[in-house]
CSV table of C-alpha atoms and ligand atoms in Angstrom, one decimal:
chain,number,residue,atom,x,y,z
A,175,UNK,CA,-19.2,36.9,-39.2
A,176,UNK,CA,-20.1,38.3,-35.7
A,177,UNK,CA,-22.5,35.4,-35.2
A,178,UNK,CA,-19.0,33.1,-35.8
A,179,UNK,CA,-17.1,35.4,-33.6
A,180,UNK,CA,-19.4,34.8,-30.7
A,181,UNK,CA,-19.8,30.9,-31.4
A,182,UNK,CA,-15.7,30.8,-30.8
A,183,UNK,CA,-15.8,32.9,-27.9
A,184,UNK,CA,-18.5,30.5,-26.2
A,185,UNK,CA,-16.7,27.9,-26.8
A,186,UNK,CA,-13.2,29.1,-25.4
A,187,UNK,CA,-15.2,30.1,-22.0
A,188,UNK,CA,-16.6,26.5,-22.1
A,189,UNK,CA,-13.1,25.0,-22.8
A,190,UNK,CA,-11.8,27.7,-19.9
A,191,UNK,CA,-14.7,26.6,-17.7
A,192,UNK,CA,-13.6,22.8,-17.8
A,193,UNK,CA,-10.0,23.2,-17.5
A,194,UNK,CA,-11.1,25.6,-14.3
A,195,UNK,CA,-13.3,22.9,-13.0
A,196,UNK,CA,-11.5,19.5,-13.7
A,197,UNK,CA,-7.7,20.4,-12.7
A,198,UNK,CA,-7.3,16.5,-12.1
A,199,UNK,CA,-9.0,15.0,-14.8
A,200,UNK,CA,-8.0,17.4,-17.7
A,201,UNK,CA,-5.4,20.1,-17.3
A,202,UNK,CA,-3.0,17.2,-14.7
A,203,UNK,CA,-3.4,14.6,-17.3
A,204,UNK,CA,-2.5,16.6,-20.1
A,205,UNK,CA,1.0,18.2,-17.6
A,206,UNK,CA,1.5,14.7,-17.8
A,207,UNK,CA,0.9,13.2,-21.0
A,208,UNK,CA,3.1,16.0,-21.8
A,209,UNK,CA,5.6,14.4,-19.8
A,210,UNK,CA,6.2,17.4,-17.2
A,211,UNK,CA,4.9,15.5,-14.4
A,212,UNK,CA,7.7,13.7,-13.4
A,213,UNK,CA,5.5,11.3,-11.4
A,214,UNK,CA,5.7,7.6,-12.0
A,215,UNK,CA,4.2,5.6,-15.3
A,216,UNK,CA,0.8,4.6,-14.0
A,217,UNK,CA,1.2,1.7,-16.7
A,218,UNK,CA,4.7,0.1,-15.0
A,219,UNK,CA,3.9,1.0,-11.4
A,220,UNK,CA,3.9,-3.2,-10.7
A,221,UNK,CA,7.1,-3.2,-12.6
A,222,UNK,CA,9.3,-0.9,-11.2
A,223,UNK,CA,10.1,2.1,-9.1
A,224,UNK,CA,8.4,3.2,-5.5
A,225,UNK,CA,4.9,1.8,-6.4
A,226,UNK,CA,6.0,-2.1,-6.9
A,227,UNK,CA,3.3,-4.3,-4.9
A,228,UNK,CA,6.3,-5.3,-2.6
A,229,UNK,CA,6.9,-1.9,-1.7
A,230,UNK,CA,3.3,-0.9,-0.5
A,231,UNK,CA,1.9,-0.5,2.8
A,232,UNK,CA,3.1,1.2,6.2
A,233,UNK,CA,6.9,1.4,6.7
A,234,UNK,CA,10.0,3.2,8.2
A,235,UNK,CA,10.8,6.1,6.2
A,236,UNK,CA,14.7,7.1,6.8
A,237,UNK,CA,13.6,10.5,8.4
A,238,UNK,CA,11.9,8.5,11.6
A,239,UNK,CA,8.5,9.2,10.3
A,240,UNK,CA,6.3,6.7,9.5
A,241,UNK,CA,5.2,6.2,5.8
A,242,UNK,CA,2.3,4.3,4.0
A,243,UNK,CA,2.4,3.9,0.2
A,244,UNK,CA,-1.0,3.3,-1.7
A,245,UNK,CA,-1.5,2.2,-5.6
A,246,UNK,CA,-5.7,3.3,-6.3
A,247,UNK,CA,-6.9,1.5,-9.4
A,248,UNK,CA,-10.5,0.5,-10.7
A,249,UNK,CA,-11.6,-0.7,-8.2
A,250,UNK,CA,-9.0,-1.4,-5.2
A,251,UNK,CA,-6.8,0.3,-3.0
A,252,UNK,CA,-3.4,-1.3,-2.4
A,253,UNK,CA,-3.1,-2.4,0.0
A,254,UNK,CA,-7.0,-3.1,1.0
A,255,UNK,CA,-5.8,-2.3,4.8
A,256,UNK,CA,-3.5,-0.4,7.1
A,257,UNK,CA,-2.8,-0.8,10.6
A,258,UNK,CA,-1.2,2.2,12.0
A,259,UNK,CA,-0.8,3.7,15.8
A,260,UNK,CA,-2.9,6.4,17.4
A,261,UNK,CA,-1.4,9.6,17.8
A,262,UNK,CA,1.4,9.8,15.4
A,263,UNK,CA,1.9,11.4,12.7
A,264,UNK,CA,1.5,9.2,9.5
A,265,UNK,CA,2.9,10.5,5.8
A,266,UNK,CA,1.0,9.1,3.3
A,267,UNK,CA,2.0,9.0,-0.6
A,268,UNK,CA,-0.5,7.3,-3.2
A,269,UNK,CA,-0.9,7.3,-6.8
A,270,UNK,CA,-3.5,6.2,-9.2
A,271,UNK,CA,-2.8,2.9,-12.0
A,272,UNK,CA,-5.6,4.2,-14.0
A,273,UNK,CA,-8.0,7.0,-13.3
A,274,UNK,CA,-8.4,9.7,-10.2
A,275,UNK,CA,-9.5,8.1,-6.9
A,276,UNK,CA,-10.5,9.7,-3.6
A,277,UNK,CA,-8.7,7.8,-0.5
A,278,UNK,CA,-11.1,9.2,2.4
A,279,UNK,CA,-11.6,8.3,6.2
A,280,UNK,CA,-14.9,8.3,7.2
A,281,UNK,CA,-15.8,10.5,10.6
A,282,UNK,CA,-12.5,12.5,9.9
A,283,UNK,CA,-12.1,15.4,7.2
A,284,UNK,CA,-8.5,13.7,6.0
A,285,UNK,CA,-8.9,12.8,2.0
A,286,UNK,CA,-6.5,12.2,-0.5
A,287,UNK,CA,-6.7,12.3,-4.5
A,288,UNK,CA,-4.8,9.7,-6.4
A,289,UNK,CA,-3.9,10.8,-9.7
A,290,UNK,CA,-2.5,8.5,-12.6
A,291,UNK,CA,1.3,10.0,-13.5
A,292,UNK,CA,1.1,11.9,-9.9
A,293,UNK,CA,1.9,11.3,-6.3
A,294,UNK,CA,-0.4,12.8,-3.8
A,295,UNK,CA,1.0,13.2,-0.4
A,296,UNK,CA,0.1,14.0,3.1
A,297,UNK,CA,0.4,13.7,6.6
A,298,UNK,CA,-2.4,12.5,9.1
A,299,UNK,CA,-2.6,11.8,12.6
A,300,UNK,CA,-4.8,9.5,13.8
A,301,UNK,CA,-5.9,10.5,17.7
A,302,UNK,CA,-7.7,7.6,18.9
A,303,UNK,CA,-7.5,4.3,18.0
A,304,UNK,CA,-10.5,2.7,16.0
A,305,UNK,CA,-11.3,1.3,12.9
A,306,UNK,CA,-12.3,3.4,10.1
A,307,UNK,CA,-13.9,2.9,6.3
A,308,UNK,CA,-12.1,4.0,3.9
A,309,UNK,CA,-14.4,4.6,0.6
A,310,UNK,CA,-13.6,6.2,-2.8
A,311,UNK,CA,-15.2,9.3,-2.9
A,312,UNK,CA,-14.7,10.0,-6.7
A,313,UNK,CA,-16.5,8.6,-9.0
A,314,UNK,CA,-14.5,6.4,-11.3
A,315,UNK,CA,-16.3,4.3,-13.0
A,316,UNK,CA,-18.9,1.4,-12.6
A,317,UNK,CA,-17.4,-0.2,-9.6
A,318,UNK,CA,-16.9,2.8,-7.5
A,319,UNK,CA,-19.0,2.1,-4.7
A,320,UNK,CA,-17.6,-1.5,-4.1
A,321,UNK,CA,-14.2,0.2,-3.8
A,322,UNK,CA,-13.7,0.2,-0.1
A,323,UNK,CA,-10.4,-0.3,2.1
A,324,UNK,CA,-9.7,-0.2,5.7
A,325,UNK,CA,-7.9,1.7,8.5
A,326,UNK,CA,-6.9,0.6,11.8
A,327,UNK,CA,-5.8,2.7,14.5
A,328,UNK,CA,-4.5,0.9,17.5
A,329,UNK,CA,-2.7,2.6,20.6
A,330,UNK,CA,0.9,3.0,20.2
A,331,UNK,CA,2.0,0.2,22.9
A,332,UNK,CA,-0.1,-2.1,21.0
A,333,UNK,CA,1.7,-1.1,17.5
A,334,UNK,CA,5.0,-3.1,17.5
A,335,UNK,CA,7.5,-1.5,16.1
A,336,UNK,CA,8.3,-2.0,12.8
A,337,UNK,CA,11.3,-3.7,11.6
A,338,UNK,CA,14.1,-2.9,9.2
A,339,UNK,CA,12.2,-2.3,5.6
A,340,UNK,CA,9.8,-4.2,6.9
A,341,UNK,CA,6.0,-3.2,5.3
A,342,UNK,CA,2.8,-3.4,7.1
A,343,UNK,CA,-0.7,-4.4,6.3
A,344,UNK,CA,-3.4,-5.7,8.9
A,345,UNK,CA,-2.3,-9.1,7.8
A,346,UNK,CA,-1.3,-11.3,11.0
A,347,UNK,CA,2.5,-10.8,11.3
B,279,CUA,CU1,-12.2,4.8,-7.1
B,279,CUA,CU2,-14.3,5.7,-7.0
């Protein structure tokens, strides 16, 4: 009986242990299978909703910031590149279509999680313009290390500005 006690006990610590260590890949994704999330349905994000392909990119956001929306899915970011301008601050909002991600800037300390069911938001300012790789930095799966996107910085009198709903990419306008 006391041997059973303890084999129950070691296995709630484990089961504590993992829900401790892997907020985003256990206790989020149950919130959210549980439907308390309130994010967007990774599995319609092309359909509908803030996340349509149409939607993504760098663009206007009504409070006169600058916005850039990101979809993360095996193994792409989307869009693959963003231009944005040196020195202002740039509010970023991504989400995952399958599993987590991990948006980072190489020589910078800025990172961002993409979740599935959850938006992960933040706000970076890029000082100096440059171009800078931007890997996945969470493994997620068997093409993780070909998942690579870029960011350019360029200085602010070379960034036109951006037209009504317009959404940028480093595509040639
Ligand atoms: Cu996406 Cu690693």
């Amino acid at each position: 009986m006391r041997k059973k006690v303890g084999i129950v006990l070691a296995m709630m610590l484990v089961g504590c242990a993992i829900l401790a260590t892997r907020f985003y890949e256990v206790d989020l994704a149950v919130w959210n299978f549980l439907g308390r999330g309130g994010g967007p349905d990774p599995a319609t994000l092309h359909l509908h909703g803030e996340f349509v392909e149409s939607n993504l990119g760098l663009a206007d956001d009504p409070n006169g910031s600058l916005i850039v929306r990101m979809v993360a899915e095996q193994y792409l970011f989307v869009p693959h590149c963003i231009v944005v301008p040196a020195g202002v601050p740039v509010h970023f909002r991504i989400t995952s279509a399958d599993t987590a991600h991990m948006l980072s800037f190489v020589g910078t300390s800025y990172g961002l999680k993409a979740v599935p069911g959850t938006v992960t938001e933040a706000t970076f300012t890029f000082p100096r313009p440059g171009e800078f790789k931007v890997p996945c930095h969470e493994f997620c799966g068997p093409g993780h290390y070909t998942m690579r996107s870029e960011l350019h910085v360029v200085s602010r009198d070379q960034f036109p500005p951006l037209r009504p709903a317009e959404r940028r990419t480093c595509e040639p306008q």
